[in-house]
Coordinates of C-alpha atoms in Angstrom, one line a residue:
T28 CA 110.0 -9.1 45.0
T29 CA 112.1 -11.9 46.3
A30 CA 114.9 -11.3 48.4
L31 CA 118.2 -12.9 47.5
T32 CA 119.3 -15.0 49.8
S33 CA 123.1 -15.8 48.3
A34 CA 125.6 -12.7 46.3
P35 CA 124.1 -11.5 43.0
A36 CA 125.2 -13.4 40.5
D37 CA 128.0 -11.0 38.2
T38 CA 125.6 -10.9 35.5
D39 CA 122.9 -9.3 37.3
E40 CA 121.6 -5.5 37.5
F41 CA 120.6 -3.1 39.3
L42 CA 118.6 0.1 38.5
V43 CA 120.5 3.5 39.3
S44 CA 119.3 7.2 38.6
D45 CA 121.5 9.4 36.9
A46 CA 120.7 12.5 36.9
G47 CA 117.3 11.3 36.9
T48 CA 117.4 8.4 33.7
L49 CA 117.3 5.0 34.4
K50 CA 119.9 3.3 33.6
R51 CA 121.3 -0.7 34.5
I52 CA 124.0 -1.7 35.5
D53 CA 125.8 -5.5 36.2
Y54 CA 126.9 -6.5 40.0
S55 CA 130.0 -7.3 38.4
L56 CA 130.9 -3.4 38.0
I57 CA 129.9 -2.4 41.2
K58 CA 130.6 -5.0 43.5
G59 CA 133.2 -4.7 45.8
G60 CA 136.8 -6.2 45.9
G61 CA 137.9 -7.3 49.4
I62 CA 140.5 -9.6 49.9
T63 CA 140.4 -12.5 47.2
V64 CA 143.5 -14.1 48.2
A65 CA 145.8 -14.8 51.4
A66 CA 147.8 -17.2 52.1
Q67 CA 150.4 -18.5 55.0
W68 CA 153.7 -20.5 54.1
R69 CA 156.0 -21.6 56.8
I70 CA 159.3 -23.7 57.0
N71 CA 158.5 -27.2 59.0
N72 CA 161.8 -27.9 60.1
S73 CA 165.3 -26.5 61.2
P74 CA 167.7 -26.9 58.1
S75 CA 171.3 -26.6 59.9
G76 CA 174.5 -25.8 58.0
M77 CA 172.7 -22.9 56.1
N78 CA 174.6 -20.2 54.0
N79 CA 174.4 -16.4 53.5
N80 CA 173.1 -16.1 50.4
D81 CA 171.3 -19.4 50.4
I82 CA 167.2 -20.2 49.1
V83 CA 164.6 -20.4 52.0
G84 CA 163.1 -24.1 50.6
E85 CA 165.4 -24.8 48.0
T86 CA 167.1 -28.5 47.9
D87 CA 168.4 -29.3 51.7
H88 CA 167.3 -25.4 53.0
G89 CA 163.9 -25.9 54.2
N90 CA 161.1 -27.5 53.9
W91 CA 157.4 -24.9 53.6
E92 CA 154.3 -26.5 54.0
Q93 CA 151.1 -24.1 54.5
N94 CA 150.1 -23.4 57.8
D95 CA 147.6 -25.9 58.9
T96 CA 147.3 -24.2 62.3
Q97 CA 143.8 -22.0 63.1
Y98 CA 144.2 -21.2 59.9
S99 CA 142.5 -22.1 56.3
N100 CA 143.4 -19.4 53.0
I101 CA 141.8 -17.5 51.1
G102 CA 141.0 -18.4 47.6
S103 CA 143.6 -20.0 45.4
A104 CA 146.4 -20.7 47.3
M105 CA 150.3 -20.0 46.2
S106 CA 152.1 -23.3 44.8
V107 CA 156.1 -23.7 46.3
S108 CA 158.8 -25.3 43.9
S109 CA 162.4 -25.3 45.1
G110 CA 161.7 -22.4 47.4
I111 CA 159.8 -20.4 44.5
F112 CA 156.7 -19.4 45.0
T113 CA 154.1 -19.1 41.9
F114 CA 151.0 -16.6 42.0
P115 CA 147.7 -17.9 41.6
S116 CA 146.2 -15.1 40.4
T117 CA 147.3 -11.4 39.2
G118 CA 146.9 -8.3 41.3
I119 CA 148.3 -6.3 43.7
Y120 CA 150.1 -8.9 46.6
L121 CA 151.5 -7.6 50.2
V122 CA 154.3 -9.8 50.6
S123 CA 155.9 -10.7 54.3
F124 CA 158.5 -13.0 55.4
K125 CA 159.6 -13.6 58.7
V126 CA 162.9 -15.2 59.3
S127 CA 164.2 -16.7 62.9
L128 CA 167.6 -18.2 62.9
Y129 CA 170.6 -19.2 65.6
D130 CA 173.5 -20.1 65.8
A131 CA 176.5 -20.7 68.0
T132 CA 178.8 -17.8 66.5
E133 CA 178.2 -14.4 66.7
Q134 CA 176.7 -13.0 64.1
S135 CA 177.4 -8.9 62.5
Y136 CA 174.6 -9.3 60.7
F137 CA 171.6 -11.7 59.9
G138 CA 169.2 -11.1 57.5
C139 CA 166.8 -12.1 55.3
N140 CA 165.8 -10.8 51.5
I141 CA 162.4 -11.3 49.6
D142 CA 163.7 -11.6 45.7
Y143 CA 161.2 -11.1 42.7
T144 CA 161.5 -11.6 38.5
T145 CA 160.2 -10.7 36.1
D146 CA 160.9 -13.1 33.6
N147 CA 161.1 -16.4 35.6
S148 CA 164.8 -16.4 35.7
N149 CA 167.2 -13.1 36.9
Y150 CA 166.0 -11.4 40.1
N151 CA 166.3 -9.3 41.8
S152 CA 166.0 -7.6 45.8
L153 CA 162.5 -6.5 46.9
A154 CA 163.1 -5.8 50.2
E155 CA 165.5 -7.0 52.8
A156 CA 165.8 -6.5 56.4
Y157 CA 168.8 -7.3 58.8
T158 CA 170.0 -7.6 63.1
S159 CA 172.8 -9.3 64.3
L160 CA 173.6 -11.7 66.8
K161 CA 175.7 -11.4 70.3
L162 CA 176.6 -14.6 71.9
I163 CA 175.3 -14.9 75.3
N164 CA 176.8 -17.2 78.0
S165 CA 179.0 -18.6 75.0
T166 CA 176.2 -20.9 73.6
T167 CA 173.5 -20.9 70.9
T168 CA 171.7 -17.3 70.1
Y169 CA 168.1 -17.0 68.3
A170 CA 167.4 -14.0 66.7
S171 CA 164.7 -12.7 63.9
T172 CA 164.1 -11.0 61.1
F173 CA 161.0 -9.4 59.0
A174 CA 161.0 -7.8 55.5
H175 CA 157.5 -6.9 53.6
A176 CA 157.1 -5.6 50.3
I177 CA 154.2 -4.8 47.9
L178 CA 154.6 -6.2 44.3
D179 CA 152.1 -5.7 41.4
V180 CA 151.8 -9.0 40.6
T181 CA 150.6 -8.6 36.3
D182 CA 151.9 -11.8 35.5
T183 CA 151.5 -15.2 36.9
S184 CA 153.5 -17.0 34.6
N185 CA 156.8 -15.2 35.0
I186 CA 156.4 -13.0 38.3
K187 CA 157.5 -14.8 41.2
V188 CA 159.4 -14.5 44.7
R189 CA 161.9 -16.2 46.9
F190 CA 163.1 -15.6 50.3
R191 CA 166.6 -15.5 51.0
V192 CA 169.1 -15.3 54.3
R193 CA 172.0 -13.2 54.8
A194 CA 174.8 -13.7 57.5
Q195 CA 178.3 -12.7 58.3
N196 CA 179.6 -16.1 58.8
N197 CA 177.8 -19.4 57.0
G198 CA 176.6 -23.3 59.1
F199 CA 173.9 -21.3 61.0
E200 CA 170.7 -23.1 61.3
I201 CA 167.1 -21.9 60.7
N202 CA 164.2 -22.2 63.1
G203 CA 161.3 -23.7 61.9
D204 CA 158.4 -26.0 63.5
S205 CA 155.6 -27.5 61.6
D206 CA 153.1 -26.3 64.6
I207 CA 154.2 -22.5 65.0
N208 CA 155.1 -20.0 62.4
K209 CA 158.5 -19.4 63.2
T210 CA 160.4 -18.9 59.7
V211 CA 157.2 -18.1 57.9
A212 CA 155.8 -16.1 54.7
T213 CA 152.3 -14.7 54.0
F214 CA 150.9 -13.7 50.5
I215 CA 148.0 -11.5 50.6
R216 CA 145.8 -10.1 47.7
L217 CA 144.6 -6.1 48.2
G218 CA 143.4 -5.4 45.0
D219 CA 143.0 -5.6 41.2
T220 CA 146.2 -4.8 39.5

């Protein structure tokens, strides 16, 4: 007879009719999943001297920061160390990576990869994307490319991701910013594993 003023607890019970027989069921078994993790990170500086296959955020290859412009993550945040991202919980995740690059040298290919590991050691490519760079007026020119993938994270200790840049010629730069998403990674938990 008393109205609830917030969501039921997982152990709260409902009565349902199963072909005329009343049965009780915990709220945890019928509540909607919804998005429980959404996180976004960006490179907040513009590291120069990047080379083909460098890991973004490793050593002097850019600084990852959590997006703090008109944004707040849903659920627990991702964590990152030396360019390697750890998931806060198991689940099926959409992982997206957009990289902005620039150079004063023409590049037949400019690209990015999303790499993953299942043993916290050996990495394989999960997704890759490419563009090219044709100099305009013989000066520094910008390009961007975007890759995304869905990853089943069954073990947060061993399944991790990192982001890698690709280029024909070494010595290019990543475009980063502390206020605008220029080089950015997004993680959204879509559901249970």
